[in-house]
Amino acid sequence: MKKLMSRLEGNKKAQIILFFIYVIATSGSLMLVQKSVVAFLLLLFSLLLLYFMSLSTKLKSLIAGVILIVLLPFSASQGPAYESYMEVSTLVGIYIAMALGLNIVVGLAGLLDLGFVAFFAVGAYTYGIFATNQAANFMPFGTYPLSGESFWFFIIAGCLIAALFGVLLGIPVLRVKGDYLAIVTLGFGEIIRIVFNNLDKPINITNGAMGLSSVTPPSIFGINLVYPSQFYYVVLVILAAVIFIVRRFEYSKVGRSWKAVRENEIAAQAMGIHLVRTKLLAFAIGASFSGMMGVIFAAKQTFVDPTSFTLLESITILVMVILGGMGSVPGVILGAAVVTILNLQVLTELTDWFNQLSLNGVISIPDALSPAKMQRFIFGGLLILFALYRSQGLLPAKQPTFDLKELKEEAEEEIQPVIPAAEKNVNL
Amino acid sequence: MFAHIIQTLPQVLIDGLTLGAVYAIIALGYTMVYGILELINFAHGEIFMSGAFIGTAILIGLTGVGWIAAFPAVVTLILVLLITSVATGLLGMGIERVAYRPLRKSSKLITLITAIGMSFLLQDFVRFITELKNGNYIVNTPALFSGKVSVSASSLSSSFDDATFKVTFIVVLIVALCLMIGLEIFVNRTKWGMAMRAVAQDPDTASLMSINVNKVISLTFFIGSALGGATGVLFALHYGTIDPYIGFILGLKAFTAAVLGGIGNIRGAMFGGLMLGILEMFAAANLSTITGNVLGAEYKDVFAFAILILVLIFKPEGLFGKAVTEKV
């Protein structure tokens, strides 16, 4: 088996052929057996296989694009479960973008943020308030709800407002570190939730615990986006942009100063890194991704209420980052996908299955044990297990390493023409 | 406005003291662990919650066998407190052994993450057991002390309203006081207490002085968790209803209290707890009066967190703590 794997590792053609067989088999089975969640998951799994293949990054992203844009929607669209598959994929996309945002704050800059979902809430409420007639309560001009066309503007606006809140949170953070920072952000998240929960008086801004319902769906070229399959493409485009931006940031000057701050704040400062600017930037950028996804979430659910923004959500996103690997972009994507699918598909499926079993009288599982309720247990367990045994996550972050031998050889190659000349000089 | 605030003051003080005493004892647990390990034991709130559930379970069991009617309430109380604190103390020791000890050398971020994981695990575990037994995870604690006392504050001065309190108020205060004094004596007067202080100063040097650091840390967790568990019983007795999710926010507020008083400082934690409790009750009773109905009592948590954030920003060493500078 090992021999086979190592041979496969060297052989690009065999990899591609096997991969295509796998993709065709899974998408074919998804097309034929519509109810099978397994086929759907296996098709998504092909993206992970793709990641491990030894192809150029460009080719990989091209293939991934084809699978996500054409193959997955097409093979899922052949039956009645289409919209539910697309719903799951959309949510996976939303959570991936958020986890990537948190990854900048926690993974790259090393600032533990336990109130991250607050920015998500800020984004969701920004769109929710203006896309229902709630805004008429406090805005003296304009007619509300705004039309669906404004959604595209609000994606940017949500980004900016969340970034502003990120900076606001960042200001106290500049003075506290480590555990204290985690507690401050946790308090901040709770404050935001309580405020949104109670901001229905004296002026009704958020409609309190009742939440905002019938948010205007976004529209483009006169088409209203109401189905998950339509949101899927919106999320896909934004996700591609987010991944591109995150990648660029990671290897930029800012990204390197984030990592330096994470490793040792004082040493980083001594090397001339502007601590305030670096930390605030991490918070602002991380928050802006979350705010953007909040806007999309509000538009997709057409309903916003404070229960979607609890501490559990913040921890869920943290679990995604830690499970995947702090600071590793592919890892975080994997972590977010695994956790979201576990939450939305696997646990609910298992619950249904158990319910079916106890209905048929095969075994009886008490209601208290139903897997859909076990989220906290599972997340808690995952956090502990990963912290204890695999703190680098499923796909650890790759630090660019240099092979000393290779570097020397390279250097010698450059110097070689010079040395004989020098020797000649000596001989003369 | 002022008249109203002063009128309600006696009741606010009584309620605030009760809550403050609860915060203070939980804060002791945070402060002890932090003082020695510099670790925020996030799961401490959950230990408190487990204590509330264990105590309630014992009380329900005792009611079932008719113990409550046969024995005086004080005996039952002491018995329940003892059993619960031993159980939660062992729980705390176990948590330290499993989740914190292997990570003592690694970064703080990782230990904090295991602590959060532990607290989630405990919440769901307790929820699971209660729901399995009860069908519902919100539980009512049987009343051990019934009866109400009214304080005729109005006879003292006509500007006060009368206040009433449950007998459990006195129980909470007395037990809390005993626990705090006991802890103070233990830490300052006994050999083990001295070992704890030595480890808090410098674990490496302490281990050279033939102190078993692991044992001391285990003991710290045992005592801190036992205090937390006992507080849980008091909480359940006084407030009557408990659910598996009470621990987190309460723990957070107790942590606020510990920070307010200066984390790592036992007296500071007591003072911070009482102050926070009274402040919070004051906010709950008077926020809507002060702000003219703009902000209601539901903002009292915001109030507590705002205090936390302000203290951390402007005086992170707390009221009684010493400032430390970080070295590379």
GROMACS .gro file of N, CA and C in nm, chain B residues 64-200:
model
  411
  492GLY      N    1  -3.672   1.251   4.918
  492GLY     CA    2  -3.736   1.125   4.885
  492GLY      C    3  -3.735   1.028   5.002
  493VAL      N    4  -3.626   1.024   5.078
  493VAL     CA    5  -3.620   0.929   5.190
  493VAL      C    6  -3.674   0.989   5.320
  494GLY      N    7  -3.721   1.112   5.311
  494GLY     CA    8  -3.783   1.173   5.429
  494GLY      C    9  -3.685   1.230   5.529
  495TRP      N   10  -3.563   1.249   5.484
  495TRP     CA   11  -3.458   1.300   5.572
  495TRP      C   12  -3.490   1.443   5.616
  496ILE      N   13  -3.537   1.525   5.516
  496ILE     CA   14  -3.553   1.669   5.537
  496ILE      C   15  -3.645   1.696   5.656
  497ALA      N   16  -3.751   1.616   5.665
  497ALA     CA   17  -3.847   1.639   5.774
  497ALA      C   18  -3.787   1.595   5.907
  498ALA      N   19  -3.698   1.492   5.903
  498ALA     CA   20  -3.651   1.432   6.028
  498ALA      C   21  -3.535   1.508   6.092
  499PHE      N   22  -3.451   1.568   6.011
  499PHE     CA   23  -3.332   1.632   6.067
  499PHE      C   24  -3.344   1.784   6.060
  500PRO      N   25  -3.275   1.855   6.147
  500PRO     CA   26  -3.277   2.001   6.138
  500PRO      C   27  -3.211   2.048   6.008
  501ALA      N   28  -3.258   2.159   5.956
  501ALA     CA   29  -3.214   2.206   5.825
  501ALA      C   30  -3.065   2.234   5.822
  502VAL      N   31  -3.011   2.279   5.937
  502VAL     CA   32  -2.869   2.315   5.938
  502VAL      C   33  -2.782   2.192   5.916
  503VAL      N   34  -2.820   2.080   5.979
  503VAL     CA   35  -2.745   1.956   5.962
  503VAL      C   36  -2.748   1.915   5.816
  504THR      N   37  -2.868   1.918   5.756
  504THR     CA   38  -2.879   1.882   5.614
  504THR      C   39  -2.791   1.971   5.530
  505LEU      N   40  -2.797   2.101   5.559
  505LEU     CA   41  -2.718   2.197   5.480
  505LEU      C   42  -2.570   2.162   5.485
  506ILE      N   43  -2.521   2.138   5.607
  506ILE     CA   44  -2.378   2.110   5.620
  506ILE      C   45  -2.341   1.981   5.546
  507LEU      N   46  -2.428   1.881   5.559
  507LEU     CA   47  -2.404   1.754   5.490
  507LEU      C   48  -2.397   1.775   5.339
  508VAL      N   49  -2.499   1.847   5.286
  508VAL     CA   50  -2.503   1.869   5.141
  508VAL      C   51  -2.381   1.948   5.096
  509LEU      N   52  -2.348   2.051   5.173
  509LEU     CA   53  -2.232   2.133   5.135
  509LEU      C   54  -2.105   2.048   5.132
  510LEU      N   55  -2.090   1.961   5.233
  510LEU     CA   56  -1.969   1.878   5.239
  510LEU      C   57  -1.960   1.785   5.121
  511ILE      N   58  -2.069   1.710   5.098
  511ILE     CA   59  -2.064   1.611   4.989
  511ILE      C   60  -2.038   1.683   4.856
  512THR      N   61  -2.112   1.795   4.835
  512THR     CA   62  -2.098   1.864   4.707
  512THR      C   63  -1.957   1.917   4.689
  513SER      N   64  -1.902   1.977   4.795
  513SER     CA   65  -1.771   2.038   4.771
  513SER      C   66  -1.664   1.933   4.750
  514VAL      N   67  -1.677   1.817   4.817
  514VAL     CA   68  -1.579   1.711   4.788
  514VAL      C   69  -1.593   1.666   4.643
  515ALA      N   70  -1.719   1.650   4.598
  515ALA     CA   71  -1.740   1.603   4.460
  515ALA      C   72  -1.687   1.703   4.359
  516THR      N   73  -1.721   1.831   4.375
  516THR     CA   74  -1.674   1.928   4.276
  516THR      C   75  -1.524   1.950   4.289
  517GLY      N   76  -1.471   1.937   4.412
  517GLY     CA   77  -1.327   1.950   4.428
  517GLY      C   78  -1.255   1.842   4.348
  518LEU      N   79  -1.305   1.719   4.355
  518LEU     CA   80  -1.244   1.610   4.279
  518LEU      C   81  -1.260   1.637   4.129
  519LEU      N   82  -1.377   1.689   4.093
  519LEU     CA   83  -1.401   1.722   3.952
  519LEU      C   84  -1.296   1.822   3.903
  520GLY      N   85  -1.274   1.925   3.984
  520GLY     CA   86  -1.176   2.027   3.946
  520GLY      C   87  -1.037   1.968   3.933
  521MET      N   88  -1.000   1.880   4.027
  521MET     CA   89  -0.870   1.816   4.020
  521MET      C   90  -0.857   1.734   3.893
  522GLY      N   91  -0.965   1.663   3.860
  522GLY     CA   92  -0.965   1.581   3.739
  522GLY      C   93  -0.947   1.666   3.615
  523ILE      N   94  -1.018   1.779   3.611
  523ILE     CA   95  -1.006   1.866   3.495
  523ILE      C   96  -0.863   1.915   3.480
  524GLU      N   97  -0.804   1.951   3.593
  524GLU     CA   98  -0.666   1.999   3.586
  524GLU      C   99  -0.574   1.890   3.532
  525ARG      N  100  -0.597   1.768   3.583
  525ARG     CA  101  -0.511   1.656   3.544
  525ARG      C  102  -0.523   1.629   3.395
  526VAL      N  103  -0.647   1.631   3.344
  526VAL     CA  104  -0.669   1.592   3.205
  526VAL      C  105  -0.638   1.706   3.108
  527ALA      N  106  -0.687   1.825   3.140
  527ALA     CA  107  -0.686   1.928   3.037
  527ALA      C  108  -0.579   2.034   3.055
  528TYR      N  109  -0.533   2.057   3.175
  528TYR     CA  110  -0.437   2.166   3.193
  528TYR      C  111  -0.294   2.120   3.214
  529ARG      N  112  -0.276   2.009   3.290
  529ARG     CA  113  -0.139   1.970   3.323
  529ARG      C  114  -0.056   1.936   3.200
  530PRO      N  115  -0.111   1.860   3.103
  530PRO     CA  116  -0.026   1.828   2.987
  530PRO      C  117   0.014   1.952   2.909
  531LEU      N  118  -0.058   2.062   2.928
  531LEU     CA  119  -0.033   2.180   2.846
  531LEU      C  120   0.037   2.290   2.923
  532ARG      N  121   0.092   2.256   3.038
  532ARG     CA  122   0.144   2.363   3.123
  532ARG      C  123   0.257   2.438   3.056
  533LYS      N  124   0.330   2.369   2.969
  533LYS     CA  125   0.444   2.435   2.905
  533LYS      C  126   0.406   2.506   2.776
  534SER      N  127   0.287   2.475   2.721
  534SER     CA  128   0.257   2.532   2.589
  534SER      C  129   0.193   2.670   2.604
  535SER      N  130   0.161   2.729   2.489
  535SER     CA  131   0.120   2.870   2.491
  535SER      C  132  -0.014   2.888   2.561
  536LYS      N  133  -0.036   3.009   2.609
  536LYS     CA  134  -0.156   3.038   2.685
  536LYS      C  135  -0.282   3.021   2.602
  537LEU      N  136  -0.269   3.053   2.473
  537LEU     CA  137  -0.383   3.042   2.383
  537LEU      C  138  -0.441   2.902   2.388
  538ILE      N  139  -0.351   2.803   2.385
  538ILE     CA  140  -0.394   2.664   2.380
  538ILE      C  141  -0.465   2.625   2.511
  539THR      N  142  -0.409   2.664   2.625
  539THR     CA  143  -0.473   2.629   2.752
  539THR      C  144  -0.609   2.695   2.763
  540LEU      N  145  -0.618   2.816   2.716
  540LEU     CA  146  -0.746   2.886   2.721
  540LEU      C  147  -0.849   2.810   2.637
  541ILE      N  148  -0.803   2.759   2.524
  541ILE     CA  149  -0.893   2.686   2.436
  541ILE      C  150  -0.941   2.557   2.502
  542THR      N  151  -0.850   2.484   2.568
  542THR     CA  152  -0.897   2.363   2.637
  542THR      C  153  -0.995   2.400   2.748
  543ALA      N  154  -0.970   2.514   2.813
  543ALA     CA  155  -1.060   2.554   2.921
  543ALA      C  156  -1.201   2.579   2.867
  544ILE      N  157  -1.208   2.647   2.754
  544ILE     CA  158  -1.339   2.672   2.693
  544ILE      C  159  -1.403   2.539   2.654
  545GLY      N  160  -1.321   2.450   2.596
  545GLY     CA  161  -1.372   2.320   2.557
  545GLY      C  162  -1.428   2.245   2.677
  546MET      N  163  -1.355   2.249   2.788
  546MET     CA  164  -1.400   2.183   2.910
  546MET      C  165  -1.535   2.239   2.955
  547SER      N  166  -1.548   2.371   2.949
  547SER     CA  167  -1.673   2.427   3.000
  547SER      C  168  -1.790   2.387   2.911
  548PHE      N  169  -1.766   2.379   2.782
  548PHE     CA  170  -1.875   2.335   2.692
  548PHE      C  171  -1.911   2.190   2.720
  549LEU      N  172  -1.807   2.110   2.739
  549LEU     CA  173  -1.827   1.967   2.765
  549LEU      C  174  -1.911   1.947   2.892
  550LEU      N  175  -1.875   2.019   2.997
  550LEU     CA  176  -1.947   2.006   3.123
  550LEU      C  177  -2.092   2.051   3.110
  551GLN      N  178  -2.112   2.164   3.041
  551GLN     CA  179  -2.250   2.213   3.022
  551GLN      C  180  -2.337   2.105   2.960
  552ASP      N  181  -2.284   2.046   2.852
  552ASP     CA  182  -2.368   1.951   2.782
  552ASP      C  183  -2.383   1.821   2.859
  553PHE      N  184  -2.281   1.786   2.932
  553PHE     CA  185  -2.287   1.663   3.010
  553PHE      C  186  -2.396   1.675   3.117
  554VAL      N  187  -2.396   1.788   3.187
  554VAL     CA  188  -2.498   1.809   3.290
  554VAL      C  189  -2.637   1.817   3.227
  555ARG      N  190  -2.645   1.888   3.115
  555ARG     CA  191  -2.774   1.897   3.046
  555ARG      C  192  -2.825   1.758   3.011
  556PHE      N  193  -2.734   1.675   2.962
  556PHE     CA  194  -2.772   1.541   2.919
  556PHE      C  195  -2.826   1.461   3.037
  557ILE      N  196  -2.754   1.463   3.149
  557ILE     CA  197  -2.797   1.382   3.264
  557ILE      C  198  -2.931   1.430   3.320
  558THR      N  199  -2.942   1.563   3.334
  558THR     CA  200  -3.068   1.613   3.390
  558THR      C  201  -3.184   1.587   3.297
  559GLU      N  202  -3.159   1.605   3.167
  559GLU     CA  203  -3.269   1.586   3.073
  559GLU      C  204  -3.311   1.440   3.069
  560LEU      N  205  -3.211   1.353   3.087
  560LEU     CA  206  -3.240   1.211   3.085
  560LEU      C  207  -3.325   1.173   3.207
  561LYS      N  208  -3.290   1.231   3.322
  561LYS     CA  209  -3.359   1.197   3.446
  561LYS      C  210  -3.494   1.267   3.456
  562ASN      N  211  -3.496   1.390   3.405
  562ASN     CA  212  -3.604   1.481   3.437
  562ASN      C  213  -3.695   1.512   3.318
  563GLY      N  214  -3.640   1.495   3.197
  563GLY     CA  215  -3.716   1.534   3.079
  563GLY      C  216  -3.702   1.680   3.047
  564ASN      N  217  -3.640   1.754   3.138
  564ASN     CA  218  -3.627   1.897   3.118
  564ASN      C  219  -3.501   1.940   3.190
  565TYR      N  220  -3.426   2.032   3.129
  565TYR     CA  221  -3.299   2.062   3.196
  565TYR      C  222  -3.308   2.178   3.295
  566ILE      N  223  -3.424   2.239   3.307
  566ILE     CA  224  -3.438   2.341   3.410
  566ILE      C  225  -3.496   2.274   3.534
  567VAL      N  226  -3.427   2.289   3.647
  567VAL     CA  227  -3.463   2.213   3.766
  567VAL      C  228  -3.499   2.308   3.879
  568ASN      N  229  -3.599   2.272   3.956
  568ASN     CA  230  -3.629   2.348   4.077
  568ASN      C  231  -3.567   2.278   4.197
  569THR      N  232  -3.499   2.357   4.278
  569THR     CA  233  -3.437   2.301   4.398
  569THR      C  234  -3.539   2.300   4.511
  570PRO      N  235  -3.549   2.187   4.584
  570PRO     CA  236  -3.640   2.187   4.699
  570PRO      C  237  -3.594   2.289   4.803
  571ALA      N  238  -3.691   2.356   4.865
  571ALA     CA  239  -3.654   2.460   4.961
  571ALA      C  240  -3.614   2.395   5.093
  572LEU      N  241  -3.499   2.436   5.144
  572LEU     CA  242  -3.453   2.383   5.271
  572LEU      C  243  -3.492   2.478   5.384
  573PHE      N  244  -3.475   2.603   5.355
  573PHE     CA  245  -3.514   2.705   5.453
  573PHE      C  246  -3.628   2.784   5.392
  574SER      N  247  -3.743   2.781   5.453
  574SER     CA  248  -3.850   2.865   5.401
  574SER      C  249  -3.870   2.977   5.502
  575GLY      N  250  -3.945   3.073   5.461
  575GLY     CA  251  -3.970   3.183   5.553
  575GLY      C  252  -3.905   3.310   5.506
  576LYS      N  253  -3.973   3.418   5.536
  576LYS     CA  254  -3.923   3.547   5.493
  576LYS      C  255  -3.913   3.638   5.614
  577VAL      N  256  -3.818   3.728   5.608
  577VAL     CA  257  -3.802   3.825   5.715
  577VAL      C  258  -3.822   3.962   5.653
  578SER      N  259  -3.895   4.047   5.723
  578SER     CA  260  -3.905   4.181   5.667
  578SER      C  261  -3.830   4.277   5.758
  579VAL      N  262  -3.757   4.364   5.695
  579VAL     CA  263  -3.682   4.465   5.769
  579VAL      C  264  -3.761   4.594   5.763
  580SER      N  265  -3.799   4.645   5.879
  580SER     CA  266  -3.879   4.767   5.874
  580SER      C  267  -3.785   4.888   5.870
  581ALA      N  268  -3.730   4.907   5.752
  581ALA     CA  269  -3.638   5.018   5.736
  581ALA      C  270  -3.711   5.151   5.743
  582SER      N  271  -3.840   5.147   5.718
  582SER     CA  272  -3.916   5.273   5.717
  582SER      C  273  -3.925   5.334   5.857
  583SER      N  274  -3.914   5.247   5.960
  583SER     CA  275  -3.920   5.301   6.094
  583SER      C  276  -3.789   5.372   6.131
  584LEU      N  277  -3.682   5.333   6.058
  584LEU     CA  278  -3.553   5.396   6.080
  584LEU      C  279  -3.553   5.539   6.027
  585SER      N  280  -3.598   5.548   5.906
  585SER     CA  281  -3.609   5.680   5.843
  585SER      C  282  -3.720   5.671   5.742
  586SER      N  283  -3.802   5.772   5.730
  586SER     CA  284  -3.921   5.761   5.646
  586SER      C  285  -3.884   5.760   5.498
  587SER      N  286  -3.759   5.792   5.468
  587SER     CA  287  -3.724   5.795   5.325
  587SER      C  288  -3.694   5.655   5.270
  588PHE      N  289  -3.688   5.554   5.356
  588PHE     CA  290  -3.663   5.417   5.309
  588PHE      C  291  -3.794   5.340   5.295
  589ASP      N  292  -3.796   5.248   5.200
  589ASP     CA  293  -3.905   5.151   5.193
  589ASP      C  294  -3.868   5.032   5.281
  590ASP      N  295  -3.968   4.955   5.318
  590ASP     CA  296  -3.938   4.830   5.387
  590ASP      C  297  -3.874   4.733   5.290
  591ALA      N  298  -3.790   4.646   5.342
  591ALA     CA  299  -3.729   4.545   5.255
  591ALA      C  300  -3.762   4.408   5.313
  592THR      N  301  -3.770   4.309   5.224
  592THR     CA  302  -3.790   4.173   5.275
  592THR      C  303  -3.678   4.086   5.220
  593PHE      N  304  -3.644   3.984   5.296
  593PHE     CA  305  -3.551   3.888   5.239
  593PHE      C  306  -3.587   3.749   5.285
  594LYS      N  307  -3.539   3.653   5.205
  594LYS     CA  308  -3.561   3.515   5.242
  594LYS      C  309  -3.458   3.476   5.348
  595VAL      N  310  -3.490   3.373   5.426
  595VAL     CA  311  -3.397   3.329   5.530
  595VAL      C  312  -3.266   3.284   5.466
  596THR      N  313  -3.277   3.233   5.342
  596THR     CA  314  -3.156   3.184   5.275
  596THR      C  315  -3.052   3.294   5.259
  597PHE      N  316  -3.099   3.419   5.257
  597PHE     CA  317  -3.004   3.532   5.247
  597PHE      C  318  -2.900   3.523   5.358
  598ILE      N  319  -2.953   3.499   5.482
  598ILE     CA  320  -2.861   3.491   5.595
  598ILE      C  321  -2.771   3.369   5.582
  599VAL      N  322  -2.832   3.258   5.537
  599VAL     CA  323  -2.753   3.136   5.520
  599VAL      C  324  -2.639   3.161   5.423
  600VAL      N  325  -2.674   3.223   5.308
  600VAL     CA  326  -2.572   3.250   5.207
  600VAL      C  327  -2.461   3.334   5.267
  601LEU      N  328  -2.499   3.440   5.337
  601LEU     CA  329  -2.398   3.530   5.392
  601LEU      C  330  -2.308   3.458   5.493
  602ILE      N  331  -2.372   3.381   5.584
  602ILE     CA  332  -2.292   3.317   5.689
  602ILE      C  333  -2.197   3.214   5.629
  603VAL      N  334  -2.251   3.129   5.539
  603VAL     CA  335  -2.165   3.026   5.481
  603VAL      C  336  -2.053   3.091   5.401
  604ALA      N  337  -2.089   3.195   5.325
  604ALA     CA  338  -1.987   3.262   5.244
  604ALA      C  339  -1.877   3.317   5.334
  605LEU      N  340  -1.919   3.379   5.441
  605LEU     CA  341  -1.822   3.438   5.534
  605LEU      C  342  -1.730   3.329   5.591
  606CYS      N  343  -1.793   3.216   5.634
  606CYS     CA  344  -1.713   3.107   5.690
  606CYS      C  345  -1.611   3.057   5.588
  607LEU      N  346  -1.658   3.037   5.462
  607LEU     CA  347  -1.567   2.986   5.360
  607LEU      C  348  -1.452   3.081   5.337
  608MET      N  349  -1.484   3.211   5.330
  608MET     CA  350  -1.378   3.307   5.302
  608MET      C  351  -1.277   3.313   5.415
  609ILE      N  352  -1.329   3.315   5.539
  609ILE     CA  353  -1.237   3.322   5.652
  609ILE      C  354  -1.153   3.195   5.658
  610GLY      N  355  -1.219   3.080   5.634
  610GLY     CA  356  -1.148   2.953   5.635
  610GLY      C  357  -1.036   2.953   5.533
  611LEU      N  358  -1.065   3.001   5.414
  611LEU     CA  359  -0.964   3.004   5.309
  611LEU      C  360  -0.849   3.095   5.347
  612GLU      N  361  -0.885   3.211   5.401
  612GLU     CA  362  -0.782   3.308   5.440
  612GLU      C  363  -0.687   3.244   5.543
  613ILE      N  364  -0.747   3.175   5.642
  613ILE     CA  365  -0.663   3.110   5.743
  613ILE      C  366  -0.578   3.002   5.679
  614PHE      N  367  -0.642   2.923   5.593
  614PHE     CA  368  -0.569   2.813   5.531
  614PHE      C  369  -0.448   2.864   5.454
  615VAL      N  370  -0.469   2.968   5.374
  615VAL     CA  371  -0.360   3.016   5.289
  615VAL      C  372  -0.251   3.083   5.371
  616ASN      N  373  -0.290   3.155   5.474
  616ASN     CA  374  -0.189   3.233   5.548
  616ASN      C  375  -0.128   3.161   5.666
  617ARG      N  376  -0.195   3.061   5.721
  617ARG     CA  377  -0.147   3.004   5.846
  617ARG      C  378  -0.096   2.861   5.835
  618THR      N  379  -0.132   2.789   5.731
  618THR     CA  380  -0.093   2.648   5.730
  618THR      C  381   0.028   2.627   5.642
  619LYS      N  382   0.085   2.506   5.656
  619LYS     CA  383   0.201   2.471   5.577
  619LYS      C  384   0.167   2.463   5.428
  620TRP      N  385   0.051   2.400   5.403
  620TRP     CA  386   0.009   2.387   5.263
  620TRP      C  387  -0.014   2.524   5.200
  621GLY      N  388  -0.071   2.613   5.283
  621GLY     CA  389  -0.095   2.748   5.233
  621GLY      C  390   0.036   2.816   5.198
  622MET      N  391   0.136   2.791   5.284
  622MET     CA  392   0.265   2.852   5.255
  622MET      C  393   0.323   2.796   5.125
  623ALA      N  394   0.306   2.663   5.107
  623ALA     CA  395   0.354   2.601   4.983
  623ALA      C  396   0.284   2.664   4.863
  624MET      N  397   0.153   2.689   4.879
  624MET     CA  398   0.080   2.749   4.768
  624MET      C  399   0.135   2.886   4.735
  625ARG      N  400   0.163   2.964   4.840
  625ARG     CA  401   0.216   3.098   4.814
  625ARG      C  402   0.353   3.091   4.749
  626ALA      N  403   0.430   2.990   4.792
  626ALA     CA  404   0.564   2.976   4.734
  626ALA      C  405   0.555   2.942   4.586
  627VAL      N  406   0.463   2.849   4.552
  627VAL     CA  407   0.448   2.811   4.411
  627VAL      C  408   0.401   2.931   4.330
  628ALA      N  409   0.313   3.011   4.389
  628ALA     CA  410   0.264   3.128   4.318
  628ALA      C  411   0.378   3.224   4.288
   0.00000   0.00000   0.00000
